[in-house]
Coordinates of C-alpha atoms in Angstrom, one line a residue:
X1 CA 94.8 102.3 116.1
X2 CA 98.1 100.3 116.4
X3 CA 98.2 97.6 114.1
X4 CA 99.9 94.6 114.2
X5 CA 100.4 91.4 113.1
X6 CA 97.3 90.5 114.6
X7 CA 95.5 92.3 112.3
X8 CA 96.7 90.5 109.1
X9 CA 93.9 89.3 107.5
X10 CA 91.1 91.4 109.3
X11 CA 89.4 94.5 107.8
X12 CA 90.4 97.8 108.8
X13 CA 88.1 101.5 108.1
X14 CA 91.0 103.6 106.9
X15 CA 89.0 107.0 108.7
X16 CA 86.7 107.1 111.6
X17 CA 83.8 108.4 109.2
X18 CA 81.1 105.9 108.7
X19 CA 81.8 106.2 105.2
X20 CA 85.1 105.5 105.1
X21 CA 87.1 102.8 102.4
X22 CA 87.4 99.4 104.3
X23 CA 90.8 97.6 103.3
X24 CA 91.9 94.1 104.2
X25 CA 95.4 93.9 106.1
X26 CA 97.5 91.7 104.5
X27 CA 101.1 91.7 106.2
X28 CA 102.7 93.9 108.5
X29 CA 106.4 94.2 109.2
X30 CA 107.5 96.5 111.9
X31 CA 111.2 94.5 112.7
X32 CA 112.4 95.1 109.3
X33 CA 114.4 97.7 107.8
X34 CA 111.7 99.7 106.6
X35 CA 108.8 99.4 108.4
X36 CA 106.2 98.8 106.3
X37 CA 102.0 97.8 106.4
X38 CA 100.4 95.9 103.4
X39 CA 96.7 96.3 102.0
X40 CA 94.4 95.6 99.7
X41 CA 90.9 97.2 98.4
X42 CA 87.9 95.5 97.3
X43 CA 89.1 95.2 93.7
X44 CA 92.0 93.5 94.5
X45 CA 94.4 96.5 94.4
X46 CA 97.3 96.3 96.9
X47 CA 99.4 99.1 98.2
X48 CA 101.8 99.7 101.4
X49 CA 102.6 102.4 103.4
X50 CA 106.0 102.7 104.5
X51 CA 107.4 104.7 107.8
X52 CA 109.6 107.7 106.9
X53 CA 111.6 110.1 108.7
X54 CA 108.2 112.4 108.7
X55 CA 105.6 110.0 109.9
X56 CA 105.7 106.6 111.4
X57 CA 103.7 103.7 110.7
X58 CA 101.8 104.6 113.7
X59 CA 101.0 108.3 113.1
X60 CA 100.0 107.1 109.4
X61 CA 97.0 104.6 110.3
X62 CA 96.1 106.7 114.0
X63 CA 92.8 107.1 112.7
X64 CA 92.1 103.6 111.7
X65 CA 90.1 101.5 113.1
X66 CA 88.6 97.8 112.7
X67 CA 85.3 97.7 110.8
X68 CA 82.0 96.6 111.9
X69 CA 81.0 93.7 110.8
X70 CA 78.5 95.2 108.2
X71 CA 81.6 96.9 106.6
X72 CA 83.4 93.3 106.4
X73 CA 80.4 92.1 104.6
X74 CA 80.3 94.6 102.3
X75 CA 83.8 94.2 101.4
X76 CA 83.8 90.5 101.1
X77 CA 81.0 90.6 98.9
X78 CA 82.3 92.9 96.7
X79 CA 86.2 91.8 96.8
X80 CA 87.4 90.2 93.7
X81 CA 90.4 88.9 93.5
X82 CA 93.4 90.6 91.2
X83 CA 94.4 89.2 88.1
X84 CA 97.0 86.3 88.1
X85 CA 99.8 87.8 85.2
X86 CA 100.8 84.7 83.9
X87 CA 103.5 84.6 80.6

């Protein structure tokens, strides 16, 4: 699956499985420097994958795809936010 800024916001099923982990897109930048694709889990974790000189963005997330909407449900009723690190 290609995605794009569309996506931001949507859920995505990282694998084709039905079981698969179902992450929320939140940016993507493909004009920058380093490409990269922003995500987060259920528990509020976020990570990025970054294109390299091995893989690009789109070899990375081929087998993505957007999840049903019982998989967005799921999610949303399980997300909780991260923690807000306040000093």
């Amino acid at each position: 699956m290609l995605i794009r800024k569309e996506h931001q916001g949507t859920c995505i099923a990282t694998s084709a499985r039905t079981d698969a982990p179902v992450v929320r897109i939140l940016g993507v930048y493909r004009e920058a420097l380093n490409p990269s694709i922003s995500f987060e889990s259920s528990d509020g974790y976020s990570e990025s994958i970054t294109s390299n000189m091995w893989r690009s963005l789109d070899e990375q997330t081929a087998n993505w795809r957007p999840a049903t909407e019982e998989e967005t449900a799921n999610f949303l009723r399980r997300y909780t936010p991260p923690p807000q690190n306040w000093f």
